[in-house]
């Protein structure tokens, strides 16, 4: 039986849709439907104290980029090349198919990009520059012709590095706009912003609720809420690195769970001691502290197999494996957003530099979806063609019978008509 050395609150998906958030989001969306741009500007001012231009002109984007040190630009270019490379390999793995299933009967599918995508790049607490790489570069690799990118100002300022990342990633429109107002404007459209077909990107409870309420009218990638980390460790693990990596994700926000599951009580206790020592000195302790206090968990298991089973039951967004044979996790675990194998490979690399996508499922959504990837921007659309008249007639006979079982006389007659034309069947219509 696993033992909890530290208990913490667990959040479920249901917790995200609190009544007050739901009602507020509903009201903002309704208002934006009615008043369009006027409402969008009003909410930008109310929630983000932003009264400047919402859409940046090409000249303004260049001015903003010019304020950045060259190293920042070089790093953005490097990371985007990593993200692009992996996304291109993933795109190449998605081949179109066509098969002849009966003589002259051809079935196929093509992967067709959505024609307009919205990229939401969070910015309430941190300028999440890397989210621009993940949402925009990936959309462009998928072949999306129009990408609208939105990010809020941070404490009244334009996040310059995020704007540079949006531009370098290939965004077609760059907006300083966040929260519900950004999601709603992209989903329903306004006089100044044509609506998009799909919205991707992580965000806080308001952003997630807006995506939930607008889903159907617009496509969404997934629910990517407050970041989570779960570490699986054995006796070989370095407790210091375990502690550092737990805190690296707890700093995302006061509701970001950091969970350690280990077969070694010594590693658990030492990692906890390191956390307590490191936390107070972190510049982001205001977020990481409450996150660790309220949502941090430390669980000691009988053995590593039990640790994998416990870890799997969380279906955590990020799972980091600190064991002597980390690749075993690929066999033992099925529920996770992304796996980070071995102590050389930390979640921060996934978030910032390595090239896999960091927009990942949280709150157990990893049970039914992976993270954002090039395939999310593509629709798998089928087609079919019958070139052989005998096959068309024979399928027509089956269609007639199968349709009448379902009481669909109109469908049946479409089949009958072909059986008559190609095989000479007689029907009394
Ligand atoms: P955000 O951009 O999601 O939210 C900021 C916006 O929230 C503001 O523009 C404002 O309009 C709106 N807002 C704030 N208070 C409001 C209120 N009271 N009423 C209505 N609207 C309000 O940025 P954030 O808040 O920093 O959240 C980002 C989230 O994204 C974090 O929880 C982080 O953990 C998460 N994240 C998740 C992933 C993932 O893949 N799962 C990746 C990166 C970030």
Tab-separated table of C-alpha atoms and ligand atoms in Angstrom:
chain	number	residue	atom	x	y	z
A	1	UNK	CA	0.000	0.000	0.000
A	2	UNK	CA	1.358	3.457	-0.839
A	3	UNK	CA	2.046	5.787	2.097
A	4	UNK	CA	1.503	9.548	1.910
A	5	UNK	CA	4.377	11.477	3.501
A	6	UNK	CA	2.706	14.664	2.325
A	7	UNK	CA	-0.924	14.954	1.347
A	8	UNK	CA	-2.309	17.643	-0.915
A	9	UNK	CA	-5.547	18.598	-2.560
A	10	UNK	CA	-6.444	16.960	-5.831
A	11	UNK	CA	-8.346	18.904	-8.424
A	12	UNK	CA	-10.820	17.283	-10.726
A	13	UNK	CA	-12.060	18.547	-14.031
A	14	UNK	CA	-15.397	19.455	-12.446
A	15	UNK	CA	-13.648	21.959	-10.142
A	16	UNK	CA	-12.680	24.072	-13.132
A	17	UNK	CA	-16.227	25.057	-13.954
A	18	UNK	CA	-17.120	27.036	-10.861
A	19	UNK	CA	-20.444	28.851	-10.977
A	20	UNK	CA	-18.963	32.339	-10.722
A	21	UNK	CA	-16.417	31.723	-13.495
A	22	UNK	CA	-19.060	30.077	-15.683
A	23	UNK	CA	-21.508	32.934	-15.285
A	24	UNK	CA	-18.930	35.634	-15.819
A	25	UNK	CA	-17.624	33.961	-18.972
A	26	UNK	CA	-21.165	33.466	-20.270
A	27	UNK	CA	-21.889	37.168	-19.776
A	28	UNK	CA	-18.712	38.304	-21.545
A	29	UNK	CA	-19.319	36.022	-24.529
A	30	UNK	CA	-22.939	37.195	-24.855
A	31	UNK	CA	-21.848	40.811	-24.703
A	32	UNK	CA	-19.160	40.296	-27.360
A	33	UNK	CA	-21.727	38.630	-29.622
A	34	UNK	CA	-23.943	41.699	-29.287
A	35	UNK	CA	-21.534	44.608	-29.158
A	36	UNK	CA	-18.535	43.125	-30.999
A	37	UNK	CA	-15.360	45.239	-31.033
A	38	UNK	CA	-16.769	47.757	-28.573
A	39	UNK	CA	-17.206	45.033	-25.937
A	40	UNK	CA	-13.830	43.457	-26.718
A	41	UNK	CA	-12.058	46.792	-26.111
A	42	UNK	CA	-14.039	47.401	-22.929
A	43	UNK	CA	-13.039	44.012	-21.436
A	44	UNK	CA	-9.401	44.516	-22.457
A	45	UNK	CA	-9.483	47.714	-20.429
A	46	UNK	CA	-11.347	46.198	-17.472
A	47	UNK	CA	-9.278	43.027	-17.058
A	48	UNK	CA	-5.909	44.027	-18.509
A	49	UNK	CA	-5.916	47.823	-18.211
A	50	UNK	CA	-5.210	47.958	-21.956
A	51	UNK	CA	-6.428	50.916	-23.982
A	52	UNK	CA	-3.848	50.802	-26.781
A	53	UNK	CA	-4.236	49.246	-30.219
A	54	UNK	CA	-5.509	45.686	-29.984
A	55	UNK	CA	-4.086	44.589	-33.321
A	56	UNK	CA	-0.434	45.384	-33.928
A	57	UNK	CA	0.549	46.706	-37.341
A	58	UNK	CA	3.525	45.173	-39.147
A	59	UNK	CA	5.550	48.340	-38.412
A	60	UNK	CA	4.697	48.218	-34.708
A	61	UNK	CA	5.758	44.571	-34.555
A	62	UNK	CA	9.136	45.477	-36.066
A	63	UNK	CA	9.581	48.356	-33.581
A	64	UNK	CA	8.862	46.006	-30.685
A	65	UNK	CA	11.249	43.344	-31.965
A	66	UNK	CA	13.976	45.981	-32.358
A	67	UNK	CA	13.904	46.583	-28.582
A	68	UNK	CA	15.013	43.031	-27.832
A	69	UNK	CA	18.611	41.853	-27.330
A	70	UNK	CA	19.890	39.759	-30.249
A	71	UNK	CA	20.383	36.775	-27.917
A	72	UNK	CA	16.661	36.675	-27.171
A	73	UNK	CA	15.900	36.616	-30.909
A	74	UNK	CA	18.545	33.961	-31.572
A	75	UNK	CA	17.130	31.742	-28.832
A	76	UNK	CA	13.585	32.123	-30.160
A	77	UNK	CA	14.796	31.181	-33.643
A	78	UNK	CA	16.672	28.153	-32.243
A	79	UNK	CA	13.725	26.856	-30.209
A	80	UNK	CA	11.283	27.388	-33.055
A	81	UNK	CA	13.587	25.398	-35.345
A	82	UNK	CA	13.426	22.520	-32.820
A	83	UNK	CA	9.625	22.701	-32.606
A	84	UNK	CA	9.317	22.970	-36.393
A	85	UNK	CA	11.623	20.023	-36.997
A	86	UNK	CA	9.685	17.652	-34.761
A	87	UNK	CA	6.317	18.901	-36.058
A	88	UNK	CA	7.485	18.318	-39.649
A	89	UNK	CA	8.474	14.755	-38.804
A	90	UNK	CA	5.066	14.214	-37.198
A	91	UNK	CA	3.329	15.728	-40.247
A	92	UNK	CA	5.280	13.424	-42.561
A	93	UNK	CA	4.086	10.429	-40.512
A	94	UNK	CA	0.469	11.308	-41.351
A	95	UNK	CA	0.120	9.952	-44.828
A	96	UNK	CA	-3.010	10.237	-46.931
A	97	UNK	CA	-4.436	6.822	-47.812
A	98	UNK	CA	-6.414	5.306	-50.686
A	99	UNK	CA	-7.421	1.666	-50.954
A	100	UNK	CA	-9.425	-0.392	-53.481
A	101	UNK	CA	-11.743	-2.397	-51.192
A	102	UNK	CA	-13.813	-4.101	-53.942
A	103	UNK	CA	-13.223	-4.135	-57.698
A	104	UNK	CA	-13.346	-0.488	-58.752
A	105	UNK	CA	-14.315	0.772	-55.276
A	106	UNK	CA	-11.864	3.304	-53.918
A	107	UNK	CA	-11.882	4.705	-50.362
A	108	UNK	CA	-9.459	7.332	-49.184
A	109	UNK	CA	-8.739	10.047	-46.691
A	110	UNK	CA	-6.776	13.257	-46.843
A	111	UNK	CA	-5.458	15.356	-43.986
A	112	UNK	CA	-6.709	18.857	-44.705
A	113	UNK	CA	-5.632	21.823	-42.548
A	114	UNK	CA	-8.222	24.093	-40.980
A	115	UNK	CA	-8.273	27.369	-42.901
A	116	UNK	CA	-7.952	29.709	-39.905
A	117	UNK	CA	-6.576	28.954	-36.448
A	118	UNK	CA	-6.456	31.058	-33.311
A	119	UNK	CA	-3.368	30.760	-31.135
A	120	UNK	CA	-3.914	31.759	-27.504
A	121	UNK	CA	-0.643	32.602	-25.787
A	122	UNK	CA	-1.157	33.108	-22.048
A	123	UNK	CA	0.241	36.137	-20.368
A	124	UNK	CA	-1.512	36.849	-17.115
A	125	UNK	CA	1.324	35.837	-14.814
A	126	UNK	CA	4.255	35.218	-17.157
A	127	UNK	CA	4.967	36.128	-20.788
A	128	UNK	CA	4.663	32.566	-22.093
A	129	UNK	CA	6.761	33.142	-25.196
A	130	UNK	CA	7.185	29.399	-25.722
A	131	UNK	CA	3.433	28.953	-26.154
A	132	UNK	CA	3.748	31.019	-29.336
A	133	UNK	CA	6.204	28.478	-30.737
A	134	UNK	CA	3.921	25.601	-29.805
A	135	UNK	CA	0.683	26.956	-31.211
A	136	UNK	CA	1.812	28.999	-34.224
A	137	UNK	CA	4.788	27.046	-35.597
A	138	UNK	CA	2.756	23.851	-35.352
A	139	UNK	CA	-0.222	25.395	-37.146
A	140	UNK	CA	2.015	26.628	-39.936
A	141	UNK	CA	3.663	23.204	-40.336
A	142	UNK	CA	0.150	21.785	-40.645
A	143	UNK	CA	-0.448	24.234	-43.509
A	144	UNK	CA	-2.975	26.557	-41.847
A	145	UNK	CA	-3.139	29.618	-44.150
A	146	UNK	CA	-4.336	32.146	-41.526
A	147	UNK	CA	-3.128	32.128	-37.928
A	148	UNK	CA	-4.484	34.750	-35.547
A	149	UNK	CA	-2.325	35.053	-32.424
A	150	UNK	CA	-3.549	36.686	-29.200
A	151	UNK	CA	-1.713	37.415	-25.970
A	152	UNK	CA	-2.636	39.797	-23.153
A	153	UNK	CA	-0.434	42.644	-21.973
A	154	UNK	CA	1.455	41.904	-18.778
A	155	UNK	CA	0.923	44.518	-16.097
A	156	UNK	CA	-0.034	46.982	-18.817
A	157	UNK	CA	3.004	46.307	-21.028
A	158	UNK	CA	3.320	44.559	-24.396
A	159	UNK	CA	5.342	41.342	-23.895
A	160	UNK	CA	8.038	42.074	-26.477
A	161	UNK	CA	9.612	38.606	-26.596
A	162	UNK	CA	6.193	37.015	-27.073
A	163	UNK	CA	5.416	39.398	-29.939
A	164	UNK	CA	8.761	38.480	-31.532
A	165	UNK	CA	7.992	34.787	-31.114
A	166	UNK	CA	4.539	35.250	-32.655
A	167	UNK	CA	6.008	37.048	-35.648
A	168	UNK	CA	8.935	34.671	-36.161
A	169	UNK	CA	6.604	31.691	-35.845
A	170	UNK	CA	4.610	33.044	-38.789
A	171	UNK	CA	1.470	34.540	-37.210
A	172	UNK	CA	-0.610	36.387	-39.783
A	173	UNK	CA	-2.281	38.659	-37.218
A	174	UNK	CA	-0.875	39.679	-33.841
A	175	UNK	CA	-3.274	40.953	-31.197
A	176	UNK	CA	-2.634	42.282	-27.704
A	177	UNK	CA	-5.711	40.693	-26.279
A	178	UNK	CA	-6.210	38.075	-23.597
A	179	UNK	CA	-8.691	36.104	-21.563
A	180	UNK	CA	-12.311	35.474	-22.501
A	181	UNK	CA	-12.393	38.499	-24.779
A	182	UNK	CA	-9.628	37.026	-26.957
A	183	UNK	CA	-11.175	33.560	-27.126
A	184	UNK	CA	-14.661	34.919	-27.817
A	185	UNK	CA	-13.476	37.377	-30.490
A	186	UNK	CA	-11.586	34.611	-32.289
A	187	UNK	CA	-14.525	32.201	-32.020
A	188	UNK	CA	-17.426	34.421	-33.035
A	189	UNK	CA	-15.600	37.137	-34.980
A	190	UNK	CA	-16.059	40.900	-34.834
A	191	UNK	CA	-15.956	43.679	-37.408
A	192	UNK	CA	-12.171	43.889	-37.043
A	193	UNK	CA	-11.357	40.203	-36.542
A	194	UNK	CA	-12.656	37.480	-38.858
A	195	UNK	CA	-13.516	34.389	-36.881
A	196	UNK	CA	-11.279	31.301	-36.862
A	197	UNK	CA	-12.130	27.612	-37.199
A	198	UNK	CA	-10.076	26.259	-34.304
A	199	UNK	CA	-8.537	27.766	-31.163
A	200	UNK	CA	-5.452	26.246	-29.549
A	201	UNK	CA	-3.384	27.149	-26.543
A	202	UNK	CA	-3.326	26.906	-22.762
A	203	UNK	CA	-4.795	29.371	-20.318
A	204	UNK	CA	-6.268	30.024	-16.905
A	205	UNK	CA	-9.735	29.061	-15.650
A	206	UNK	CA	-11.416	31.882	-17.616
A	207	UNK	CA	-9.710	30.937	-20.860
A	208	UNK	CA	-10.523	27.246	-20.360
A	209	UNK	CA	-14.160	28.022	-19.542
A	210	UNK	CA	-14.480	30.243	-22.625
A	211	UNK	CA	-13.108	27.444	-24.803
A	212	UNK	CA	-15.523	25.010	-23.200
A	213	UNK	CA	-18.546	27.260	-23.767
A	214	UNK	CA	-17.612	28.051	-27.369
A	215	UNK	CA	-16.662	24.508	-28.365
A	216	UNK	CA	-18.830	23.364	-31.214
A	217	UNK	CA	-19.132	26.813	-32.700
A	218	UNK	CA	-15.348	26.704	-32.938
A	219	UNK	CA	-12.972	23.760	-32.672
A	220	UNK	CA	-10.594	23.580	-29.741
A	221	UNK	CA	-7.361	21.698	-29.221
A	222	UNK	CA	-7.853	20.412	-25.672
A	223	UNK	CA	-8.278	21.687	-22.133
A	224	UNK	CA	-4.788	22.731	-21.090
A	225	UNK	CA	-5.241	24.162	-17.610
A	226	UNK	CA	-2.948	24.691	-14.625
A	227	UNK	CA	0.342	22.924	-15.157
A	228	UNK	CA	1.061	19.662	-13.321
A	229	UNK	CA	4.193	17.638	-12.665
A	230	UNK	CA	4.555	14.136	-11.329
A	231	UNK	CA	7.971	12.615	-10.637
A	232	UNK	CA	8.568	8.867	-10.429
A	233	UNK	CA	11.798	8.131	-8.569
A	234	UNK	CA	13.694	5.093	-7.378
A	235	UNK	CA	16.572	4.724	-4.917
A	236	UNK	CA	19.046	5.948	-7.589
A	237	UNK	CA	17.346	9.332	-7.975
A	238	UNK	CA	19.118	12.533	-6.973
A	239	UNK	CA	16.770	14.128	-4.376
A	240	UNK	CA	18.132	17.599	-5.102
A	241	UNK	CA	17.255	17.393	-8.809
A	242	UNK	CA	13.870	15.903	-7.910
A	243	UNK	CA	13.152	18.893	-5.642
A	244	UNK	CA	14.361	21.444	-8.205
A	245	UNK	CA	12.165	19.939	-10.910
A	246	UNK	CA	9.069	19.704	-8.694
A	247	UNK	CA	9.400	23.397	-7.921
A	248	UNK	CA	10.069	24.265	-11.558
A	249	UNK	CA	6.457	23.409	-12.318
A	250	UNK	CA	4.877	24.508	-9.033
A	251	UNK	CA	5.915	28.049	-9.936
A	252	UNK	CA	3.405	28.095	-12.819
A	253	UNK	CA	0.667	29.106	-10.399
A	254	UNK	CA	-0.776	28.575	-6.915
A	255	UNK	CA	-2.909	25.672	-8.133
A	256	UNK	CA	-0.186	23.732	-9.961
A	257	UNK	CA	0.203	20.271	-8.420
A	258	UNK	CA	3.686	18.823	-7.932
A	259	UNK	CA	3.621	15.146	-6.968
A	260	UNK	CA	6.468	12.802	-6.077
A	261	UNK	CA	5.873	9.049	-6.232
A	262	UNK	CA	8.883	7.058	-5.143
A	263	UNK	CA	9.851	3.581	-4.068
A	264	UNK	CA	12.499	5.096	-1.780
A	265	UNK	CA	11.494	6.704	1.522
A	266	UNK	CA	14.991	8.182	1.800
A	267	UNK	CA	14.675	9.926	-1.578
A	268	UNK	CA	11.217	11.180	-0.553
A	269	UNK	CA	12.387	12.675	2.721
A	270	UNK	CA	15.537	14.232	1.254
A	271	UNK	CA	13.621	15.695	-1.703
A	272	UNK	CA	11.066	17.219	0.705
A	273	UNK	CA	13.868	18.742	2.759
A	274	UNK	CA	15.412	20.257	-0.377
A	275	UNK	CA	12.033	21.720	-1.378
A	276	UNK	CA	11.614	23.370	2.030
A	277	UNK	CA	15.141	24.790	1.808
A	278	UNK	CA	14.946	26.058	-1.800
A	279	UNK	CA	11.370	27.394	-1.829
A	280	UNK	CA	11.673	30.511	0.351
A	281	UNK	CA	14.477	31.924	-1.806
A	282	UNK	CA	12.672	31.466	-5.113
A	283	UNK	CA	11.645	34.738	-6.754
A	284	UNK	CA	8.451	32.932	-7.778
A	285	UNK	CA	7.712	31.644	-4.248
A	286	UNK	CA	4.383	33.489	-4.274
A	287	UNK	CA	3.097	30.904	-6.742
A	288	UNK	CA	5.302	27.893	-5.972
A	289	UNK	CA	4.788	28.154	-2.184
A	290	UNK	CA	0.988	27.855	-2.131
A	291	UNK	CA	1.116	25.305	-4.952
A	292	UNK	CA	3.445	23.052	-2.926
A	293	UNK	CA	1.608	23.653	0.351
A	294	UNK	CA	-1.884	22.981	-0.996
A	295	UNK	CA	-1.382	20.663	-3.967
A	296	UNK	CA	2.030	19.048	-3.374
A	297	UNK	CA	1.984	15.320	-2.620
A	298	UNK	CA	4.705	12.839	-1.676
A	299	UNK	CA	3.814	9.171	-1.938
A	300	UNK	CA	6.084	6.261	-0.989
A	301	UNK	CA	5.346	2.916	-2.602
A	302	UNK	CA	6.376	-0.674	-1.833
A	303	UNK	CA	8.285	-0.973	-5.100
A	304	UNK	CA	8.756	0.645	-8.497
A	305	UNK	CA	5.917	-1.281	-10.145
A	306	UNK	CA	3.513	0.144	-7.590
A	307	UNK	CA	5.028	3.602	-8.172
A	308	UNK	CA	4.277	3.338	-11.901
A	309	UNK	CA	0.719	2.183	-11.175
A	310	UNK	CA	0.089	5.077	-8.773
A	311	UNK	CA	1.663	7.530	-11.202
A	312	UNK	CA	-0.461	6.230	-14.047
A	313	UNK	CA	-3.661	6.720	-12.054
A	314	UNK	CA	-2.985	10.495	-11.923
A	315	UNK	CA	-2.921	10.821	-15.748
A	316	UNK	CA	-0.655	13.796	-15.083
A	317	UNK	CA	0.325	16.382	-17.651
A	318	UNK	CA	4.090	15.956	-17.186
A	319	UNK	CA	5.688	12.794	-15.833
A	320	UNK	CA	9.393	12.798	-15.130
A	321	UNK	CA	11.159	9.463	-14.610
A	322	UNK	CA	14.145	9.476	-12.270
A	323	UNK	CA	15.030	5.782	-12.282
A	324	UNK	CA	17.970	3.591	-13.262
A	325	UNK	CA	16.068	2.346	-16.336
A	326	UNK	CA	13.780	5.207	-17.329
A	327	UNK	CA	12.590	3.705	-20.639
A	328	UNK	CA	10.746	1.018	-18.680
A	329	UNK	CA	8.148	3.737	-18.063
A	330	UNK	CA	7.139	3.514	-21.735
A	331	UNK	CA	5.969	-0.051	-21.038
A	332	UNK	CA	4.531	0.546	-17.570
A	333	UNK	CA	2.588	3.747	-18.133
A	334	UNK	CA	-0.160	4.732	-20.553
A	335	UNK	CA	-1.715	7.850	-19.005
A	336	UNK	CA	0.361	11.014	-19.260
A	337	UNK	CA	0.582	14.147	-21.380
A	338	UNK	CA	4.332	13.846	-21.896
A	339	UNK	CA	7.018	11.597	-20.433
A	340	UNK	CA	10.485	12.877	-19.597
A	341	UNK	CA	12.891	9.969	-19.382
A	342	UNK	CA	15.930	10.114	-17.114
A	343	UNK	CA	17.431	12.844	-14.991
A	344	UNK	CA	19.059	14.572	-17.994
A	345	UNK	CA	15.624	15.302	-19.408
A	346	UNK	CA	13.557	17.719	-17.359
A	347	UNK	CA	10.083	19.169	-17.891
A	348	UNK	CA	11.570	22.648	-18.217
A	349	UNK	CA	13.273	21.487	-21.436
A	350	UNK	CA	9.872	20.368	-22.706
A	351	UNK	CA	8.379	23.717	-21.728
A	352	UNK	CA	11.087	25.851	-23.250
A	353	UNK	CA	13.595	24.265	-25.635
A	354	UNK	CA	13.506	20.619	-26.616
A	355	UNK	CA	10.984	20.749	-29.458
A	356	UNK	CA	8.067	18.549	-28.390
A	357	UNK	CA	4.848	20.490	-27.856
A	358	UNK	CA	4.262	21.870	-24.368
A	359	UNK	CA	0.503	22.409	-24.696
A	360	UNK	CA	-0.602	19.314	-22.823
A	361	UNK	CA	-3.704	17.838	-21.169
A	362	UNK	CA	-4.267	18.543	-17.463
A	363	UNK	CA	-6.766	17.450	-14.795
A	364	UNK	CA	-6.851	13.872	-16.047
A	365	UNK	CA	-7.623	14.769	-19.661
A	366	UNK	CA	-4.570	12.648	-20.548
A	367	UNK	CA	-6.969	9.693	-20.196
A	368	UNK	CA	-8.463	10.595	-23.572
A	369	UNK	CA	-6.090	12.921	-25.392
A	370	UNK	CA	-2.469	13.678	-26.005
A	371	UNK	CA	-1.184	17.210	-26.260
A	372	UNK	CA	-1.248	19.738	-29.053
A	373	UNK	CA	0.454	18.522	-32.213
A	374	UNK	CA	0.321	19.074	-35.919
A	375	UNK	CA	-2.541	16.573	-36.263
A	376	UNK	CA	-4.860	18.784	-34.165
A	377	UNK	CA	-4.832	21.387	-36.949
A	378	UNK	CA	-5.721	18.824	-39.593
A	379	UNK	CA	-9.095	17.365	-40.440
A	380	UNK	CA	-9.043	13.805	-41.644
A	381	UNK	CA	-11.594	13.997	-44.449
A	382	UNK	CA	-12.670	10.920	-46.392
A	383	UNK	CA	-13.675	10.463	-50.036
A	384	UNK	CA	-14.967	7.521	-52.056
A	385	UNK	CA	-15.425	6.648	-55.698
A	386	UNK	CA	-16.930	3.640	-57.487
A	387	UNK	CA	-15.575	3.293	-61.002
A	388	UNK	CA	-16.963	-0.194	-61.673
A	389	UNK	CA	-20.635	-0.387	-62.620
A	390	UNK	CA	-21.072	-3.995	-61.436
A	391	UNK	CA	-19.718	-3.081	-57.994
A	392	UNK	CA	-22.029	-0.062	-57.872
A	393	UNK	CA	-25.022	-2.286	-58.679
A	394	UNK	CA	-24.057	-4.971	-56.155
A	395	UNK	CA	-23.527	-2.403	-53.410
A	396	UNK	CA	-26.884	-0.921	-54.442
A	397	UNK	CA	-28.623	-4.230	-53.689
A	398	UNK	CA	-27.038	-4.386	-50.208
A	399	UNK	CA	-27.808	-0.712	-49.652
A	400	UNK	CA	-31.466	-1.325	-50.506
A	401	UNK	CA	-31.779	-4.188	-48.024
A	402	UNK	CA	-29.724	-2.524	-45.255
A	403	UNK	CA	-31.657	0.739	-45.562
A	404	UNK	CA	-35.064	-0.956	-45.352
A	405	UNK	CA	-33.973	-2.651	-42.083
A	406	UNK	CA	-33.583	0.905	-40.769
A	407	UNK	CA	-36.850	2.000	-42.434
A	408	UNK	CA	-34.990	4.432	-44.698
A	409	UNK	CA	-36.940	4.075	-47.956
A	410	UNK	CA	-35.232	7.039	-49.630
A	411	UNK	CA	-31.766	5.588	-48.991
A	412	UNK	CA	-32.962	2.204	-50.220
A	413	UNK	CA	-34.153	3.692	-53.508
A	414	UNK	CA	-30.742	5.308	-54.172
A	415	UNK	CA	-29.304	1.775	-54.007
A	416	UNK	CA	-32.187	0.265	-55.953
A	417	UNK	CA	-31.746	2.805	-58.746
A	418	UNK	CA	-28.137	1.741	-59.280
A	419	UNK	CA	-28.951	-1.940	-59.041
A	420	UNK	CA	-31.572	-1.295	-61.752
A	421	UNK	CA	-29.268	0.731	-63.961
A	422	UNK	CA	-26.201	-1.500	-63.748
A	423	UNK	CA	-27.631	-4.977	-63.110
A	424	UNK	CA	-31.089	-4.734	-64.658
A	425	UNK	CA	-32.950	-5.279	-61.348
A	426	UNK	CA	-36.632	-4.355	-61.573
A	427	UNK	CA	-38.347	-2.304	-58.890
A	428	UNK	CA	-41.870	-1.165	-58.513
A	429	UNK	CA	-41.504	2.437	-57.304
B	1	LIG	P1	-3.926	33.768	-19.169
B	1	LIG	O1	-3.448	34.496	-20.377
B	1	LIG	O2	-4.515	32.426	-19.333
B	1	LIG	O3	-5.024	34.658	-18.427
B	1	LIG	C1	-4.915	36.047	-18.361
B	1	LIG	C2	-6.256	36.659	-18.707
B	1	LIG	O4	-7.230	36.255	-17.753
B	1	LIG	C3	-6.262	38.161	-18.687
B	1	LIG	O5	-5.997	38.633	-19.989
B	1	LIG	C4	-7.664	38.516	-18.248
B	1	LIG	O6	-8.399	38.943	-19.347
B	1	LIG	C5	-8.245	37.226	-17.744
B	1	LIG	N1	-8.732	37.402	-16.392
B	1	LIG	C6	-7.999	37.509	-15.271
B	1	LIG	N2	-8.803	37.696	-14.205
B	1	LIG	C7	-10.071	37.710	-14.664
B	1	LIG	C8	-11.353	37.867	-14.072
B	1	LIG	N3	-11.466	38.037	-12.760
B	1	LIG	N4	-12.443	37.820	-14.859
B	1	LIG	C9	-12.334	37.621	-16.189
B	1	LIG	N5	-11.138	37.490	-16.806
B	1	LIG	C10	-10.033	37.529	-16.055
B	1	LIG	O7	-2.676	33.737	-18.183
B	1	LIG	P2	-2.488	33.098	-16.725
B	1	LIG	O8	-3.521	33.618	-15.786
B	1	LIG	O9	-1.062	33.338	-16.384
B	1	LIG	O10	-2.730	31.538	-16.890
B	1	LIG	C11	-1.955	30.729	-17.724
B	1	LIG	C12	-2.238	29.292	-17.356
B	1	LIG	O11	-1.809	28.438	-18.394
B	1	LIG	C13	-1.548	28.827	-16.082
B	1	LIG	O12	-2.489	28.168	-15.275
B	1	LIG	C14	-0.508	27.829	-16.588
B	1	LIG	O13	-0.217	26.804	-15.679
B	1	LIG	C15	-1.218	27.300	-17.800
B	1	LIG	N6	-0.372	26.648	-18.797
B	1	LIG	C16	-0.745	25.398	-19.156
B	1	LIG	C17	-0.026	24.726	-20.113
B	1	LIG	C18	-0.484	23.365	-20.530
B	1	LIG	O14	-0.046	22.878	-21.555
B	1	LIG	N7	-1.361	22.720	-19.788
B	1	LIG	C19	1.074	25.329	-20.722
B	1	LIG	C20	1.427	26.622	-20.340
B	1	LIG	C21	0.670	27.286	-19.377
